[in-house]
Tab-separated table of C-alpha atoms in Angstrom:
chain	number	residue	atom	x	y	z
A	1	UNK	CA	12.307	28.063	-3.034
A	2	UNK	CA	11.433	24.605	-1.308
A	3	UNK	CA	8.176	24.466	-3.692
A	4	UNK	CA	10.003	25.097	-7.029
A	5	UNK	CA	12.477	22.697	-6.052
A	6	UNK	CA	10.417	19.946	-5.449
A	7	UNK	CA	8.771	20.794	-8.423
A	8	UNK	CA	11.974	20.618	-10.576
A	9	UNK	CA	12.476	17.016	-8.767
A	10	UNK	CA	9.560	16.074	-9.370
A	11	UNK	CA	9.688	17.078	-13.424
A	12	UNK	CA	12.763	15.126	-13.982
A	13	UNK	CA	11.487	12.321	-12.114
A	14	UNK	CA	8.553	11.997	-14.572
A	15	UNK	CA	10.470	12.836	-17.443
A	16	UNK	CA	12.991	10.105	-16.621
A	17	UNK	CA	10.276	7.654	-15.592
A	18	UNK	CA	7.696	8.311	-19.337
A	19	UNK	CA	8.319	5.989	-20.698
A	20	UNK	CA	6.955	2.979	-17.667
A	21	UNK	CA	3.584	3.735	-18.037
A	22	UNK	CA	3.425	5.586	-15.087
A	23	UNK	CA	0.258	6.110	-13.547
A	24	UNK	CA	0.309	9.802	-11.562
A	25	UNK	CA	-1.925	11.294	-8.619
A	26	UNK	CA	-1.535	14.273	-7.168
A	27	UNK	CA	-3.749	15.401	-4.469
A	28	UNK	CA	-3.292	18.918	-3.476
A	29	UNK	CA	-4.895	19.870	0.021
A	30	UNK	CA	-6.575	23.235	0.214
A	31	UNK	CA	-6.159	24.132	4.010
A	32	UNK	CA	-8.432	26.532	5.880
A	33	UNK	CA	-9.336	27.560	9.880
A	34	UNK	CA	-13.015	27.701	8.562
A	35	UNK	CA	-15.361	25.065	7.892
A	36	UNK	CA	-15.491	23.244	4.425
A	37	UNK	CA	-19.287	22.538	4.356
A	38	UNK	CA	-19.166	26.592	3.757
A	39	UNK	CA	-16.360	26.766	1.272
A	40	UNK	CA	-16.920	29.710	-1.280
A	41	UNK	CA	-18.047	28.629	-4.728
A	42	UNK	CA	-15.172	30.788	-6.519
A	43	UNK	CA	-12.774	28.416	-4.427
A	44	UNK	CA	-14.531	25.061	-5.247
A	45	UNK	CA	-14.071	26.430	-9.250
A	46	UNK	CA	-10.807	26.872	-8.626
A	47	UNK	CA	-10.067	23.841	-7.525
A	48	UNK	CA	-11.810	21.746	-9.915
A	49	UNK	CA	-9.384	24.135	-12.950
A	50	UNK	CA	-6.545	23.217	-10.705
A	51	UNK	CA	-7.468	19.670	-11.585
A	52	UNK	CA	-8.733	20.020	-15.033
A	53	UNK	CA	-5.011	21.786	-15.875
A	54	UNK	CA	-3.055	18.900	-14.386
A	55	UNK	CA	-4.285	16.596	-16.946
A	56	UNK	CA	-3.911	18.619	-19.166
A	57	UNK	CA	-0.265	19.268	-18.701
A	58	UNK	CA	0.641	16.113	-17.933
A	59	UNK	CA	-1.272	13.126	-20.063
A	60	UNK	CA	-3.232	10.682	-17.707
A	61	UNK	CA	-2.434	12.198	-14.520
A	62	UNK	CA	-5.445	12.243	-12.134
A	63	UNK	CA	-5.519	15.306	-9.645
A	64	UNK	CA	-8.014	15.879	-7.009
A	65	UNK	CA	-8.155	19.222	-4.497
A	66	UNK	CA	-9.263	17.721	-1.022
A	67	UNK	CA	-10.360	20.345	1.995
A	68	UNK	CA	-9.335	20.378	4.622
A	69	UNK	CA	-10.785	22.887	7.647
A	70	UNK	CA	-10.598	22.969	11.087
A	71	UNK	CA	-12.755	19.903	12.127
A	72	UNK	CA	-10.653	17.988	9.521
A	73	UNK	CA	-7.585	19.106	11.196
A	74	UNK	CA	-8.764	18.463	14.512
A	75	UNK	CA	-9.434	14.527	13.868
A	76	UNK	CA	-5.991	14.303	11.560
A	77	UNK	CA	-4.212	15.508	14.940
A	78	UNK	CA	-6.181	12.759	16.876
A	79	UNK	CA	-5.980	10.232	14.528
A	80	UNK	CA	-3.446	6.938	15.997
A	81	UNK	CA	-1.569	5.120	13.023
A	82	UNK	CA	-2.113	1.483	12.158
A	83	UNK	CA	0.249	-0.504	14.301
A	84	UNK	CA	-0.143	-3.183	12.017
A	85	UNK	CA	2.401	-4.686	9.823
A	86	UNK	CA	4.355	-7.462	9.129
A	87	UNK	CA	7.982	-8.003	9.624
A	88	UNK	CA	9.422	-10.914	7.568
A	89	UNK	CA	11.922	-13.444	9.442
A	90	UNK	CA	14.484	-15.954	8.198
A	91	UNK	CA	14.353	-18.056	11.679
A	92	UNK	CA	12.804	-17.196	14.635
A	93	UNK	CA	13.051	-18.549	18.687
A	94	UNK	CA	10.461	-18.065	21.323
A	95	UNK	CA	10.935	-18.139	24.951
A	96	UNK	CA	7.852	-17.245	27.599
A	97	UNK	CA	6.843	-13.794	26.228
A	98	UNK	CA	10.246	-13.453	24.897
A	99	UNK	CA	10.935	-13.521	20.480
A	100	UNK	CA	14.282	-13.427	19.060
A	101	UNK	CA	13.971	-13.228	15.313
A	102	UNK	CA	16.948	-13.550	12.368
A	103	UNK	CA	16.033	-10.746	9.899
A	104	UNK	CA	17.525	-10.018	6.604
A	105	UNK	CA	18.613	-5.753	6.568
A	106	UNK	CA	16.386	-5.111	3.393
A	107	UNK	CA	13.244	-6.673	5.137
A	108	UNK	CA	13.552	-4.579	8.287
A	109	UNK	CA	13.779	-1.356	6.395
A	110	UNK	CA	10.869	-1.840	5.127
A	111	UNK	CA	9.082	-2.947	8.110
A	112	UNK	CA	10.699	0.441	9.554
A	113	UNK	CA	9.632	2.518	6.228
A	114	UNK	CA	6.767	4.214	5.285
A	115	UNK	CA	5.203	4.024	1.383
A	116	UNK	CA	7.175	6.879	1.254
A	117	UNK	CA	10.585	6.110	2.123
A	118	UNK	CA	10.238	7.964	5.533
A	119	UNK	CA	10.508	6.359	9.557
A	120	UNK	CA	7.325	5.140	10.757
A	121	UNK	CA	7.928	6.999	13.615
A	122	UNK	CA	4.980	5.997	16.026
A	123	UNK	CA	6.716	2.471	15.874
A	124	UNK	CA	8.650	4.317	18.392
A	125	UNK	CA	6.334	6.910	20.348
A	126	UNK	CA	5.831	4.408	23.473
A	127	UNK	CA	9.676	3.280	23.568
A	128	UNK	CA	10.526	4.489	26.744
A	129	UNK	CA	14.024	3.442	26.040
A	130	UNK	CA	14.374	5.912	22.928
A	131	UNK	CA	17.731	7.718	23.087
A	132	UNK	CA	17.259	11.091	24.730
A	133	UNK	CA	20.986	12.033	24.783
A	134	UNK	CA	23.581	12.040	27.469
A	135	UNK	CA	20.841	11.834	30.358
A	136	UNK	CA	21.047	9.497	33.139
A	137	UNK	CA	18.706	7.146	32.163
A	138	UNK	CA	20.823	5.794	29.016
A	139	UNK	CA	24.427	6.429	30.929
A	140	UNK	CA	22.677	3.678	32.818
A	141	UNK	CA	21.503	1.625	30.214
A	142	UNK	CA	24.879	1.733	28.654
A	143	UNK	CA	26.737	0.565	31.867
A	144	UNK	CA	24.248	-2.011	32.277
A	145	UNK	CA	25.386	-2.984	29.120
A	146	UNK	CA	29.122	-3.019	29.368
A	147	UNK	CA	28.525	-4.969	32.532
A	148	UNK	CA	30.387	-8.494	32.022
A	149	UNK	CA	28.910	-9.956	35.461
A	150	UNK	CA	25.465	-8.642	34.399
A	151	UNK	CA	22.460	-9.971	32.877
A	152	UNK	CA	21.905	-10.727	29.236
A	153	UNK	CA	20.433	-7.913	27.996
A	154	UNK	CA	17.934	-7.769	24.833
């Protein structure tokens, strides 16, 4: 159900969109356990008619069938995102090792957002002050917080 919904979005989204001059990829993976320097030749001529059909059905589209076995897998899993990326400021005040930065709301979405639209979630993996629920550690942070003799608190 998940696969011929996202194929119905993604049929009205090109329908709707025709007439920009769109220009469409779509790269299907072809995920195995084995190894792909011994992928079966009746699989290889499958994939290349997966990609010959694509542009047929829809004009100008480029497809391309990438494999993907278990050594491929294996160095996906280990592979560490870009850390990377910019994040544009309207003013901006430094202290020691300390930055304070005034940031418009549009600009820090999309320092937050993938190409995709989705969280660039290892942004986050070494924040040790992520929100884990209602454990001590953030009961503390929060009266820390709500502390009017204490510290300012960045």
């Amino acid at each position: 159900p998940s696969v011929v919904t996202a194929t119905g979005l993604f049929r009205t989204a090109l329908r709707r969109l025709a007439t920009r001059h769109l220009k469409v990829e779509i790269h299907f993976s072809y995920v195995t356990r084995g190894r792909t320097k011994e992928i079966n030749a009746k699989v290889e001529i499958k994939a290349r008619d997966l990609e010959k059909k694509l542009s047929q059905v829809v004009t100008d589209a480029t497809a391309s069938v990438n494999f993907l076995g278990a050594a491929e897998l294996w160095s996906l899993t280990n592979s560490v995102p870009s850390y990377t990326t910019e994040l544009r400021y309207q003013e901006n005040a430094t202290g020691g090792s300390s930055h304070v930065a005034l940031v418009k709301l549009r600009d820090y979405v999309r320092f937050l957002s993938t190409e995709s639209g989705g969280l660039k979630r290892h942004i986050f993996d070494l924040n040790v002050r992520d929100y884990q629920g209602d454990v001590e550690v953030n009961k503390e942070i929060r009266d820390s917080l709500l502390d009017e003799s204490g510290p300012e608190f960045w």
